[in-house]
Short mmCIF file of C-alpha atoms in Angstrom, two decimals:
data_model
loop_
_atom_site.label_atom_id
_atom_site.label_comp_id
_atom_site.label_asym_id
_atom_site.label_seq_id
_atom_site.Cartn_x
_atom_site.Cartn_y
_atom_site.Cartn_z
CA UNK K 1 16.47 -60.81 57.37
CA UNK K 2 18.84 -57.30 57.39
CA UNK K 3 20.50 -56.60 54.32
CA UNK K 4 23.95 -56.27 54.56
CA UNK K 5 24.18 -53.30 51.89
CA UNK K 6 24.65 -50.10 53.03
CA UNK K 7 22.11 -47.48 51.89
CA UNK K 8 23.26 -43.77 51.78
CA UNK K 9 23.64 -42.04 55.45
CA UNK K 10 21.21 -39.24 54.70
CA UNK K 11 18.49 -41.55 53.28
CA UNK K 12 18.96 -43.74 56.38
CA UNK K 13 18.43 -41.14 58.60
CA UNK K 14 15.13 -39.73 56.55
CA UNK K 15 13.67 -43.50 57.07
CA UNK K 16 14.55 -43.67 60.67
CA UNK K 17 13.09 -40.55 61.12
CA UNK K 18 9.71 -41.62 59.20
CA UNK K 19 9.38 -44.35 61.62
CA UNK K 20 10.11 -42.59 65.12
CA UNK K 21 7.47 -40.56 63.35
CA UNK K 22 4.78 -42.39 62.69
CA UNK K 23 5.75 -44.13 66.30
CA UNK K 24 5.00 -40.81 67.93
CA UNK K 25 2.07 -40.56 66.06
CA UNK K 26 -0.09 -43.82 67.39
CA UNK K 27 -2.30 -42.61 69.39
CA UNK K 28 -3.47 -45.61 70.80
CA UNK K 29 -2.72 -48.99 71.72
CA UNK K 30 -5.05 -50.38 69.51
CA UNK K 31 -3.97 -48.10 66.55
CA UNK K 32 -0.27 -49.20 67.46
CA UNK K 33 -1.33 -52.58 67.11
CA UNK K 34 -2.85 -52.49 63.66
CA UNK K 35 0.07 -50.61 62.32
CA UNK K 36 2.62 -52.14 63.49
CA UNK K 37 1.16 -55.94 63.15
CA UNK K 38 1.47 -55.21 59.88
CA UNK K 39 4.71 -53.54 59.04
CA UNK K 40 6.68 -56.42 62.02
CA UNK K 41 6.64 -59.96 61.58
CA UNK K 42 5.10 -62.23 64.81
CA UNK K 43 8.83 -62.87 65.39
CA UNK K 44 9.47 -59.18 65.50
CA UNK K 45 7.09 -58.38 67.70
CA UNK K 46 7.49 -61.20 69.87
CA UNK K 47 11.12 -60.32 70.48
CA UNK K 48 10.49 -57.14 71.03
CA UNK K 49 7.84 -57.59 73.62
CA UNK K 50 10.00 -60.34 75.08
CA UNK K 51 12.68 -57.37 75.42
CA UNK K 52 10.26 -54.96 76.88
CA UNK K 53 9.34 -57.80 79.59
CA UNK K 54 13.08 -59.04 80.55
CA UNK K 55 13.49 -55.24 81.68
CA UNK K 56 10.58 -54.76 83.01
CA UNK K 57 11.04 -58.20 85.47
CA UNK K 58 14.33 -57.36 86.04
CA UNK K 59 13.00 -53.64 87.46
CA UNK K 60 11.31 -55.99 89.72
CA UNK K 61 13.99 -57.90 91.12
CA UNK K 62 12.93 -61.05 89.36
CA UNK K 63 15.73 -63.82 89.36
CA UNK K 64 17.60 -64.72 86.15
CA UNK K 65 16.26 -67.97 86.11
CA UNK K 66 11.99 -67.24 86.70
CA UNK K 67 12.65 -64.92 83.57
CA UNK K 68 14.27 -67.28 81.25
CA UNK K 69 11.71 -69.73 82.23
CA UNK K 70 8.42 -67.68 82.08
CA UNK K 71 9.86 -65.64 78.99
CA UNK K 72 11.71 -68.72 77.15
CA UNK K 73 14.64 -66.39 76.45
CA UNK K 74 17.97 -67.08 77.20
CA UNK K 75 20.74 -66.16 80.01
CA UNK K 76 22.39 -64.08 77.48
CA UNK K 77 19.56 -62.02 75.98
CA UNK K 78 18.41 -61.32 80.24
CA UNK K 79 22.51 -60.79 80.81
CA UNK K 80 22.17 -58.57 77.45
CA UNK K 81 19.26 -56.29 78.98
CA UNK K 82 20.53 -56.04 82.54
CA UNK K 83 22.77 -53.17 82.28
CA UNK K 84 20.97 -51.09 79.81
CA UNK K 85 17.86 -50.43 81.81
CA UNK K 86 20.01 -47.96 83.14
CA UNK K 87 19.95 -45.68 80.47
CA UNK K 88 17.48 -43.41 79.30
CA UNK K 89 15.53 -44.63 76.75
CA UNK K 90 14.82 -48.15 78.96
CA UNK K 91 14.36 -45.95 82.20
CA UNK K 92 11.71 -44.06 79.84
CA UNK K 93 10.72 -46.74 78.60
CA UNK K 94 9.92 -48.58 82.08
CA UNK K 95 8.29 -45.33 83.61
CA UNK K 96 5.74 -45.56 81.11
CA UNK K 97 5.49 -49.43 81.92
CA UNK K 98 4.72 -49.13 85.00
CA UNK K 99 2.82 -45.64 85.09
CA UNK K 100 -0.14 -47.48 83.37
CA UNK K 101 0.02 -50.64 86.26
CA UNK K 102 0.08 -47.53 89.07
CA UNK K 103 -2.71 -45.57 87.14
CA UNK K 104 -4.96 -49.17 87.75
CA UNK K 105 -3.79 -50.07 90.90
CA UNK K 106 -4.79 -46.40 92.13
CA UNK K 107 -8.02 -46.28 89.82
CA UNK K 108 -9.25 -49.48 91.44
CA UNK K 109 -8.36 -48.50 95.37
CA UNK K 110 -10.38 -45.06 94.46
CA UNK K 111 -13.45 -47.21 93.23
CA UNK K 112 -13.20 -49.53 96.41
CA UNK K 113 -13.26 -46.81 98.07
CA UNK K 114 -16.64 -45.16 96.58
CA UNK K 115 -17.79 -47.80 96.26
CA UNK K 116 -18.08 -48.05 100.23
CA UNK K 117 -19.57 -44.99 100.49
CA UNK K 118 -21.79 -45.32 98.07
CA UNK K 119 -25.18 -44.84 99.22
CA UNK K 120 -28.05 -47.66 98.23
CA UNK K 121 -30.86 -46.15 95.40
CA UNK K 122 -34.00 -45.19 97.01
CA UNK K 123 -37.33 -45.48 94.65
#
C-alpha cells in the first residue's frame, strides 16, 4: 500500500535515485533476485513480471486474448501496455528481452554446428 503523504521533492528524488542505483548495480540475475525478493512483495514482483511479459507478447504479435489468458491479466492492463512499448524505456527494455533469447538461439545453432564437425576421440 502507497502512502498518500507527500514527502519533500528533494528527498524523493535522493530515494529514487538510491534505487535506480542499486538497480544498475546487480550484476546478475541471481544477485537481482535476492535483492529484490526481498525489498518487493510476491505481488510486486509478479505484476511487474506480468508487465514485462504483456510487452514482450505484444512485440510478438500475440493476440489480446492468448495474453490475457496465458498471463491472467486483464484487457485493460494489455490495452494499458500497448502503446507504451513505443517509448524508450520499454523499447530498451524489450531489446534487452530479446537480446538474451537471440544470444541462445545463436549459441545453440553455433554448437550444432561444431558439434557436426566435431571429430570422434582416438585412444
Amino acid at each position: 500500500q502507497v502512502s498518500k503523504k507527500k514527502i519533500n521533492s528533494n528527498l524523493e528524488k535522493q530515494l529514487s535515485a538510491m534505487l535506480w542505483q542499486l538497480i544498475a548495480d546487480t550484476k546478475t540475475p541471481l544477485e537481482a533476485e535476492t535483492v529484490f525478493s526481498e525489498i518487493f512483495t510476491d505481488m510486486e514482483v509478479s505484476t511487474l513480471a506480468k508487465r514485462l511479459g504483456v510487452a514482450y507478447w505484444l512485440s510478438k504479435n500475440r493476440s489480446y486474448d492468448n495474453i490475457k489468458t496465458n498471463l491472467k491479466v486483464s484487457s485493460a492492463t494489455v490495452a494499458d501496455i500497448q502503446p507504451k512499448i513505443k517509448r524508450a524505456g520499454w523499447k530498451l527494455a524489450l531489446r534487452k528481452m530479446t537480446a538474451d533469447e537471440w544470444a541462445t538461439v545463436w549459441e545453440n545453432k553455433i554448437k550444432h554446428v561444431l558439434h557436426k564437425f566435431r571429430r570422434p576421440k582416438t585412444n
